[in-house]
XYZ file of C-alpha atoms in Angstrom:
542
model
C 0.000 0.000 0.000
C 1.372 3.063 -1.154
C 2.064 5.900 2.041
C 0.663 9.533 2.210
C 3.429 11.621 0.319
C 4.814 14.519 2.911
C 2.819 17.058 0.425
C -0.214 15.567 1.805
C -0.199 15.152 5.376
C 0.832 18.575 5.538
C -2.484 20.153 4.708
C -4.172 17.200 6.918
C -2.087 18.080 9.807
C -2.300 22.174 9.406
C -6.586 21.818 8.720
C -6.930 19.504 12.092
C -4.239 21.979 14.173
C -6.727 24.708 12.911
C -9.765 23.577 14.365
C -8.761 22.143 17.088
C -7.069 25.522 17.765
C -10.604 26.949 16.416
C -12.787 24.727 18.834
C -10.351 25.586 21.634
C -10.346 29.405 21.054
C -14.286 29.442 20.914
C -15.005 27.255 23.991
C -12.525 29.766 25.771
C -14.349 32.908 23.938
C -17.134 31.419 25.235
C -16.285 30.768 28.646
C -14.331 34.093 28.913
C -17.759 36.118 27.597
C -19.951 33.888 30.023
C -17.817 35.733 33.182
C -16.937 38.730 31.448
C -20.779 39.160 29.676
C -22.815 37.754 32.997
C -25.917 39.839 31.669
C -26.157 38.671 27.840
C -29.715 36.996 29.463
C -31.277 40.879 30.350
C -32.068 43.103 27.896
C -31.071 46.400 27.345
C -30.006 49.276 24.569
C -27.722 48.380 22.325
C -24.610 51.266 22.822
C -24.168 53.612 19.929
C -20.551 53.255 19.753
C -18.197 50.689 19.910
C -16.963 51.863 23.567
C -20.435 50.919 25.099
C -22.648 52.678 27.344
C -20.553 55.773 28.371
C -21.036 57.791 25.856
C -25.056 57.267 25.724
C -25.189 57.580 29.770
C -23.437 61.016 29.683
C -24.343 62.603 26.588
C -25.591 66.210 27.358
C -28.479 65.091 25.701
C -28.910 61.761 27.234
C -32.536 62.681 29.233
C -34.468 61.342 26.501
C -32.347 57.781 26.597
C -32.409 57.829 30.578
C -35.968 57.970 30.490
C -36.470 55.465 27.851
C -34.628 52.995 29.071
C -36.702 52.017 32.375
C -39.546 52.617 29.888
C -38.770 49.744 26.980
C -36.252 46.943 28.780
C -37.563 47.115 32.280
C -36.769 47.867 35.799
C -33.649 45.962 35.378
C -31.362 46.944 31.775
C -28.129 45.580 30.754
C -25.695 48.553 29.706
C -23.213 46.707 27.513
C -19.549 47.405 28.205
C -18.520 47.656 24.406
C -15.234 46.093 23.163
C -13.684 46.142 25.983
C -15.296 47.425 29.095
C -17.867 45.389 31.401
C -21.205 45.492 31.624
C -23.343 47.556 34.189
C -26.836 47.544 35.375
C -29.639 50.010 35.022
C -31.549 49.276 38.137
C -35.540 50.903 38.687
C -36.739 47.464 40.471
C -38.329 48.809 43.882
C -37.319 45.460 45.783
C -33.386 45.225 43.828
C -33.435 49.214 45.035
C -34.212 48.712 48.402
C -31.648 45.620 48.681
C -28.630 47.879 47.604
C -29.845 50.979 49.311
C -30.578 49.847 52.801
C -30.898 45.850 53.529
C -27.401 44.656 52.077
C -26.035 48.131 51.430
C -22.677 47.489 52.984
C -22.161 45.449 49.181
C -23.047 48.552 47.141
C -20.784 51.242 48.417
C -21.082 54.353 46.340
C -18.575 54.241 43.142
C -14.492 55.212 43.079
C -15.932 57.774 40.513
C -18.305 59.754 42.750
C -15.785 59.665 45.903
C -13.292 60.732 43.980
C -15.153 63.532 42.012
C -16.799 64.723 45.441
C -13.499 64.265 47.152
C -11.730 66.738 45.083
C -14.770 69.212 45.178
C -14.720 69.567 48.412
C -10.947 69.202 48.992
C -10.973 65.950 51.498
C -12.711 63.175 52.951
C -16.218 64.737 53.560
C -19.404 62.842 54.497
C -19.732 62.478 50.543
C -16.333 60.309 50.009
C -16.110 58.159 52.839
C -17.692 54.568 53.951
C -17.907 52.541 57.039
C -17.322 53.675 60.875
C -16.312 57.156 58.912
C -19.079 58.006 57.686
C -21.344 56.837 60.722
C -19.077 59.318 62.434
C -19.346 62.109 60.303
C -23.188 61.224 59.595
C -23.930 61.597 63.559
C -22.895 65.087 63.294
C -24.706 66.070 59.886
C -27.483 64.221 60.692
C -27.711 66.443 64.238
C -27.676 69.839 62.085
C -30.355 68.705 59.935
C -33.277 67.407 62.036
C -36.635 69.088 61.336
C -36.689 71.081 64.807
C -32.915 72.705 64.195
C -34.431 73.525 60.770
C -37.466 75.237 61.499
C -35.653 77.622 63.796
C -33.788 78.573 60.706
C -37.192 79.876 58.794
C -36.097 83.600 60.063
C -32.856 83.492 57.983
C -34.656 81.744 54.927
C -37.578 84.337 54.978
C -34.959 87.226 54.847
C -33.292 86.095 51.907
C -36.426 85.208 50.237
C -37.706 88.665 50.932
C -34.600 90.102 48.857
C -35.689 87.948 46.126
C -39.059 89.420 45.921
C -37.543 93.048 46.344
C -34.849 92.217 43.541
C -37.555 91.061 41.281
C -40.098 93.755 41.924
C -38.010 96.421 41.164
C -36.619 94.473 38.185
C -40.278 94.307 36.419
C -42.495 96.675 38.308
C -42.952 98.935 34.974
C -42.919 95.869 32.562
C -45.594 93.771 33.280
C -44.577 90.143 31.859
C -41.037 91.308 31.866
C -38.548 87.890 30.525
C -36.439 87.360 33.216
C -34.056 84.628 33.985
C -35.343 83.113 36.445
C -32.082 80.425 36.984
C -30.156 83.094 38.275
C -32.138 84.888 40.659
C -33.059 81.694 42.517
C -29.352 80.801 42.055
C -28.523 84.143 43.833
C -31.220 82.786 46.556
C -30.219 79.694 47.076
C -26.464 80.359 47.824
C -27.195 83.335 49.665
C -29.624 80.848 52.057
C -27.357 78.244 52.570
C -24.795 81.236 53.322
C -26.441 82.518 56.127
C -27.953 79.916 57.465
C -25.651 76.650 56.211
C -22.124 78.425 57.374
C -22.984 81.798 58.924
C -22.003 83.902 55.763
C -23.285 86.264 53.548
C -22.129 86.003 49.716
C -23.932 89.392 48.846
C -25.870 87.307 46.071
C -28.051 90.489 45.254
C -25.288 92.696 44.719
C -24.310 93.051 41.077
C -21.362 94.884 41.585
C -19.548 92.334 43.892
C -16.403 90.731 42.974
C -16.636 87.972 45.737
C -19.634 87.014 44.859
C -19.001 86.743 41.225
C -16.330 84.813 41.547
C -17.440 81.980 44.146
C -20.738 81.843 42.410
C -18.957 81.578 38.903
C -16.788 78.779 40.307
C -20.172 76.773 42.610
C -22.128 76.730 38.992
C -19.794 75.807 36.650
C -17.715 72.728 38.536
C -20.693 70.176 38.329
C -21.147 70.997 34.564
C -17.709 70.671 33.860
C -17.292 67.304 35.712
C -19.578 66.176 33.185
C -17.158 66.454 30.403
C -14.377 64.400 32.295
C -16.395 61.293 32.405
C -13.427 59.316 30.979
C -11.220 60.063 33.564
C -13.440 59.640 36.908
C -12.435 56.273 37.753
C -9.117 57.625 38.214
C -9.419 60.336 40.407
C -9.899 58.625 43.525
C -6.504 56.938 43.615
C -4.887 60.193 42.130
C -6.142 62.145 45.446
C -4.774 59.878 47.480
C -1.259 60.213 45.166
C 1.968 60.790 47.214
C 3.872 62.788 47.930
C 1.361 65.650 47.686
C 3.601 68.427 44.997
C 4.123 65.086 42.455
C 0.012 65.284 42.430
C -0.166 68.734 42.277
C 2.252 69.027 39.662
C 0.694 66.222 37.524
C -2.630 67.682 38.181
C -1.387 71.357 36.660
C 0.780 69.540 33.504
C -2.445 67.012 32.617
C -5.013 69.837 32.753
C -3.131 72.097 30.594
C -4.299 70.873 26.897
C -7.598 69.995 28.018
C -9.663 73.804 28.978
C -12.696 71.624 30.727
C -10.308 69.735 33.061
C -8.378 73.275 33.563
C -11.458 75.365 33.955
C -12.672 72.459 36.551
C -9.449 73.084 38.836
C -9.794 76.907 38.601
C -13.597 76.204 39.718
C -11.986 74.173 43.208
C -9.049 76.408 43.390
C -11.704 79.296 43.792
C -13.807 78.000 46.546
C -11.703 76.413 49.252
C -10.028 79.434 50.020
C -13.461 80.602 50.856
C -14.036 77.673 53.096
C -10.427 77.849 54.895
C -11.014 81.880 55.489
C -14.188 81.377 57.428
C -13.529 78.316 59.316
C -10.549 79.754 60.492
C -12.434 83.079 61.419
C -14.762 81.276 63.152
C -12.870 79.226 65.196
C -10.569 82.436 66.056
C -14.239 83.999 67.117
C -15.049 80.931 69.459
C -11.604 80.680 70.954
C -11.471 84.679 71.707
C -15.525 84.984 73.112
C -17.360 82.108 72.185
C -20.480 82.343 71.088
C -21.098 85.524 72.069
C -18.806 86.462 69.905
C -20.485 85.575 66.994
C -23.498 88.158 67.476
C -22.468 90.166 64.417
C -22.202 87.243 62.221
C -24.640 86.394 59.272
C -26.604 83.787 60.862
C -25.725 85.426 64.896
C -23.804 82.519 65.776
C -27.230 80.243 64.786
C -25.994 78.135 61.590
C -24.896 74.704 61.061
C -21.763 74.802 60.185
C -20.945 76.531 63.865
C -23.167 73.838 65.477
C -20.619 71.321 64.208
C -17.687 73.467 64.773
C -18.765 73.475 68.612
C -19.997 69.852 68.894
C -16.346 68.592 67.389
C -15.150 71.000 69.871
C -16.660 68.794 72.906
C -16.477 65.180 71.388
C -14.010 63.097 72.806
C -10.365 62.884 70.801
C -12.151 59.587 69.151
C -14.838 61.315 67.960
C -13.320 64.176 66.491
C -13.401 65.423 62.791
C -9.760 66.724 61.562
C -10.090 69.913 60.398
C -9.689 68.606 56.570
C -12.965 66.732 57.345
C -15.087 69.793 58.269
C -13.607 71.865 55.650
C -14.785 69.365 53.473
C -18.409 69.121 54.991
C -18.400 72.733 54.930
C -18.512 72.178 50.986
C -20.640 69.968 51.064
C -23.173 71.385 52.602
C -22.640 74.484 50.455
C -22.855 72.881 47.582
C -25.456 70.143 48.205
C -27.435 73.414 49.652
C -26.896 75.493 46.449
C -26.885 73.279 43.271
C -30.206 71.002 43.435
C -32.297 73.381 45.315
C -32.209 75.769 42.838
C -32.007 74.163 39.279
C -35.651 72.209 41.053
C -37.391 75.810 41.514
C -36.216 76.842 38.323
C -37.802 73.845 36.430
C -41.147 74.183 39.029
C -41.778 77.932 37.945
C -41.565 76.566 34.207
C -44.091 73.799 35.505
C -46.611 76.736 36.889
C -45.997 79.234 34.103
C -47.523 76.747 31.730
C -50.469 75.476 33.875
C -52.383 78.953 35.020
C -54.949 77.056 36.879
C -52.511 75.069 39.517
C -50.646 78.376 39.797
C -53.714 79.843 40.882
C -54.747 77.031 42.640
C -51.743 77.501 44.633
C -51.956 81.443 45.154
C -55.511 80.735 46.770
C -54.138 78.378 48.856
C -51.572 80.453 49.796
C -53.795 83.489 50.134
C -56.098 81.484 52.557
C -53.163 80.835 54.620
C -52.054 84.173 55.308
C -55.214 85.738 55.869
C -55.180 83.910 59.544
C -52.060 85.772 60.313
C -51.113 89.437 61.331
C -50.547 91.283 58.474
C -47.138 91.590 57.113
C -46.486 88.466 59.513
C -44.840 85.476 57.294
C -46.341 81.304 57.652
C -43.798 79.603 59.964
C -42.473 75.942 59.627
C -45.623 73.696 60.919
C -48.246 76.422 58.315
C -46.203 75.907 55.832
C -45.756 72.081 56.004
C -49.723 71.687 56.447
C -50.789 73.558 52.651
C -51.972 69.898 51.182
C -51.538 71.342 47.630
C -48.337 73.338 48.005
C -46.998 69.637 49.953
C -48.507 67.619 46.682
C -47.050 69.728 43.744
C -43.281 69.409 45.705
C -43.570 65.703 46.242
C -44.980 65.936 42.685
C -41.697 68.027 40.945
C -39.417 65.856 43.209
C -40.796 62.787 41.868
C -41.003 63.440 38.045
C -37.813 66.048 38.063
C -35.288 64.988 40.454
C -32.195 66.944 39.721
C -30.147 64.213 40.145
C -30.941 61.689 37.313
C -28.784 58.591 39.005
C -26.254 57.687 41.097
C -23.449 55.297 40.739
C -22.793 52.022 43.489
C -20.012 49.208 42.966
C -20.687 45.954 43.636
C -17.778 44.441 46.643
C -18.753 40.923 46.210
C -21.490 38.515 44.328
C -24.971 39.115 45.636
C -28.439 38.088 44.869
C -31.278 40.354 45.124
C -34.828 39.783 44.634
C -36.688 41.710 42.509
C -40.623 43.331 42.175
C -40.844 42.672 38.302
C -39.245 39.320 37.027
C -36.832 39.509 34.224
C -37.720 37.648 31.351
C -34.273 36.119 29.066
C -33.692 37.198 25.900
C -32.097 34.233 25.181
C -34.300 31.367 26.284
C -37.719 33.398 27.411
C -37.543 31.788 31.106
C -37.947 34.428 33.734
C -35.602 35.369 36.912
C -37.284 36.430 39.923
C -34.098 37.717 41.428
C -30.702 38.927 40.373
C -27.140 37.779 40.614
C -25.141 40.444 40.973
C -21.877 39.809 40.240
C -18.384 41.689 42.186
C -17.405 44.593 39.968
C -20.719 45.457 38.619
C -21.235 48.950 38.591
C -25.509 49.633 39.099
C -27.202 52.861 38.024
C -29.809 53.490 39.969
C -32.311 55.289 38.825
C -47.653 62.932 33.113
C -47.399 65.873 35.839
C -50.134 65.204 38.547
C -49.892 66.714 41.864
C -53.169 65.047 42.898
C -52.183 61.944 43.471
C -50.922 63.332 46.792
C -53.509 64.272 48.315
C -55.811 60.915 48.384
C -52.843 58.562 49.097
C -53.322 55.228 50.865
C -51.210 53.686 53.339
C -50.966 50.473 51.660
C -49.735 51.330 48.431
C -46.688 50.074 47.216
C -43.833 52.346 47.237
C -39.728 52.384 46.637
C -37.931 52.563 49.726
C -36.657 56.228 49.387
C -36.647 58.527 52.740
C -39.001 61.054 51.330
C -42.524 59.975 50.157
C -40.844 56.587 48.624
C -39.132 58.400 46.223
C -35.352 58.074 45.297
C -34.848 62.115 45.135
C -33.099 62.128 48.125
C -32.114 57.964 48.265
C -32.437 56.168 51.444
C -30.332 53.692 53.702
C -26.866 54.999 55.110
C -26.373 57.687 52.279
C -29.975 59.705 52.231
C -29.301 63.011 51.712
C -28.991 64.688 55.035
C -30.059 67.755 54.099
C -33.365 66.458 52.571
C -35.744 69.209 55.472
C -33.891 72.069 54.682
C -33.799 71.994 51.094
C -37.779 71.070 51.308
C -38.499 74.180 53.770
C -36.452 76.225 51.211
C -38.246 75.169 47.876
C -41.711 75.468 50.086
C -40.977 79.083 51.563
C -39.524 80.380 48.613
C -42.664 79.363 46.178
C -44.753 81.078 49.460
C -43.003 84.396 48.737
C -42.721 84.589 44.835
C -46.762 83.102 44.219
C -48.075 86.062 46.753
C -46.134 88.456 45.181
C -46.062 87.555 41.325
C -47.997 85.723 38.249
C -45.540 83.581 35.282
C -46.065 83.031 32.077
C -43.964 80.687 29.647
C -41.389 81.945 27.081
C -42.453 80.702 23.360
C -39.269 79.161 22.834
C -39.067 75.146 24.437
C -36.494 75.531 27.360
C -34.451 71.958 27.204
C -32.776 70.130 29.944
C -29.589 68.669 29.247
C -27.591 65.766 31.251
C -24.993 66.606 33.392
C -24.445 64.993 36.789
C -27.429 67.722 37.436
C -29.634 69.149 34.643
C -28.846 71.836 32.501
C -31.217 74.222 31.302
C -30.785 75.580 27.893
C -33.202 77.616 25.497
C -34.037 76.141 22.089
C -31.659 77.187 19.794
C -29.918 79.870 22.126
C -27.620 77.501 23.676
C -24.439 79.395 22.972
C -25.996 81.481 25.611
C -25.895 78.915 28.555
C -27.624 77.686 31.288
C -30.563 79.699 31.892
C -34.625 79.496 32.266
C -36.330 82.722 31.119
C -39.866 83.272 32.470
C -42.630 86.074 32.136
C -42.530 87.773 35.346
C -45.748 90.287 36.614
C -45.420 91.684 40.023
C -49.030 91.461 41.391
């Protein structure tokens, strides 16, 4: 029998190497995509770029996507990864949300990206950066500034402030009846000059147009959120750049990489502006306390009466285990400046859009309003407890709060596999069987996420609702990391609606006002956008 020739085994040799290499390769592909891919089952967008979600999450004009996402694949969506990125979860399921918000929460620690973004904000480890015992610490003495009876004592400060709104506006259109006026800023102006006085005991002169300070701290407290926007890319990185040492080799890499790119250098300039601000008046005020004490603080903005002195003096009598380092209330000190500032403002902005648009709830409102005051002494203002008992006034802020949260989503990590259940099974896309809970696997990174006011006011006990702290919403998230300041920024929004619906009637622009993504929303007019954030509105002094 004649052998195969050498020519001929070759090619039999070189086709069964190449598919056993081939059958190899793909059970490894396949095994490799199986722990890299664990959510090819769940369905979700497909990306519109080969780098996967990142681009369609935080795309200025990514609203539309965010809300459409929740709305088409369900209150659980895979986000692929792209090429080479991993997947992440786009989480609305009420019982997966309360799992990584409060019942297994110590799994689901906020994201490297929002520490680190936060952390350089505010220059150090504030209540906004830091897990575990350190942030129980820090949370006793935030959560001891903010509780409704410390707040309500602060309606005084909030009503004077709101009253220089309503004098600022009045003379603005008191001969122009339905005079366009940018509404964004003035309540801008408001808002930092409330959480001024009564957050940290200073006054930022927000209604004085011809003040430097002002302009630039308020230039710097607008623009940094906005700007973090555009360095998406790099905000898994700046947590572990932060904590870079030896403090001038990050400083001097921080000044060379921000050069060539004017966001990331316009973002520094925005942090470079405010701590100085910060360091000034906590070192003022601590002088004050060490010379007089409290007494000494009688000609302050707030008399001595605001939070940020409260803490000053309670870290003053903890024990030396207790203590905050001075870093740490500097950095709460931003943080409540600019948690205080940024939401609270951009929300009143969208709500007079909401009112200018529906005359008959902004009367609605006034009557209410109207009815209230007319049991009180005249010129005499509704306190705390009147203000939180106006049924319709309480239903059209739970309302706003629930369909415009300023915050569209917030980032968690996943420390370890866990399985949560879930309100709405998923159903595969790949075999049709459906999951009544979800593996969720170490590394995953979740996103968490028709105007009726009525609904409010005939609400039953028994109705299902997500587990967030205020009204089972997730504007102001629940478990360890609820927003602290969740009463005072209510009270403000409230009393400041009080003041400008008594004293003034709005009317839309013609032009659609659009919000744009950002890590908060960005109001921009139709086609004006060059000229930035803003929300003009008809104002008529009444």
């Amino acid at each position: 029998m004649t052998g195969l020739s050498t020519s001929s085994i070759s090619p039999l040799l070189t086709a069964a190497f190449v598919a056993t290499f081939a059958a190899i390769a793909t059970s490894s592909f396949r095994k490799w995509m199986k722990s890299k891919k664990p959510y090819a089952y769940i369905p979700g967008p497909t990306p519109s770029t080969v780098v996967g979600y990142l681009l369609d999450l935080h795309s200025p004009d990514a609203l539309p996507w965010h809300f459409n996402v929740p709305e088409e694949y369900g209150h659980v969506a895979r986000l692929k990864g792209g090429l080479a990125g991993a997947d992440a979860l786009y989480i609305t399921d009420p019982a997966a949300l309360n799992a990584i918000l409060i019942r297994q929460q110590a799994w689901f620690p906020e994201s490297t990206e929002f520490a680190g973004l936060f952390g350089i904000i505010h220059c150090g480890d504030g209540v906004a950066s830091v897990q575990g015992l350190e942030h129980k610490k820090q949370r006793k003495y935030m959560d001891a500034l903010f509780t409704a009876n410390r707040v309500s004592k602060l309606t005084p400060m909030f009503y004077q402030v709101a009253h220089q709104l309503e004098d600022k506006l009045k003379a603005a259109v008191s001969d122009t009846p339905g005079k366009v006026v940018d509404m964004l800023d003035c309540l801008t102006r408001a808002a930092l000059e409330i959480i001024g006085t009564a957050g940290i005991g200073h006054t930022f002169n927000s209604f004085d147009d011809k003040s430097e300070a002002f302009d630039e701290f308020h230039g710097a407290i607008t623009s940094v959120l906005p700007l973090a926007s555009r360095l998406f890319l790099v905000l898994p990185f700046l947590e572990s750049w932060r904590k870079m040492k030896p403090v001038w080799l990050r400083r001097t890499l921080a000044y060379v990489g921000t050069l060539p790119w004017p966001s990331a250098r316009k973002f520094r300039a925005a942090v470079d502006a405010m701590h100085p601000v910060y360091i000034n008046l906590y070192k003022a005020r601590q002088r004050m306390l060490e010379e007089g004490g409290l007494a000494a603080l009688a000609d302050t903005a707030a008399g001595g009466k605001d939070l940020i002195t409260s803490m000053i003096q309670a870290n003053w009598d903890a024990d030396e285990a207790h203590k905050m380092s001075e870093d740490t209330v500097l950095a709460n000190m931003g943080s409540i400046v600019h948690g205080g500032q940024e939401t609270t403002s951009s929300s009143l902005a969208r709500f007079l859009t909401i009112i200018a648009e529906d005359q008959d709830l902004q009367v609605r409102l006034r009557e209410e309003l109207r009815d209230a005051k007319a049991k009180k002494a005249p010129g005499e203002d509704l306190d705390y407890t009147e203000l939180e008992k106006l049924p319709l006034l309480d239903a059209v802020v739970r309302e706003m709060m629930r369909i415009y949260s300023p915050v569209t989503f917030v980032w968690r990590q996943t420390t370890k596999d866990v399985v949560v259940p879930l309100t709405y099974p998923i159903r595969s896309i790949i075999n049709g069987e459906e999951t009544k809970e979800l593996l969720i696997h170490q590394g995953t990174a979740p996103m968490l996420r028709n105007f009726k006011p009525e609904r409010w006011l005939n609400r039953t006990q028994g109705e299902s609702k997500l587990p967030g702290a205020y009204s089972g919403m997730m504007t102001f998230l629940s478990g360890a990391k609820v927003c602290p300041g969740k009463t005072f920024a209510l009270l403000e929004m409230k009393l400041v609606l009080a003041v400008l619906l008594l004293s003034f009637s709005f009317e839309p622009i013609p032009t659609p006002i659009d919000w744009r993504m950002g890590i908060t929303l960005e109001p921009r007019v139709r086609g004006r956008e060059k000229e930035g954030v803003q929300v003009p509105v008809r104002v008529t002094a009444l």
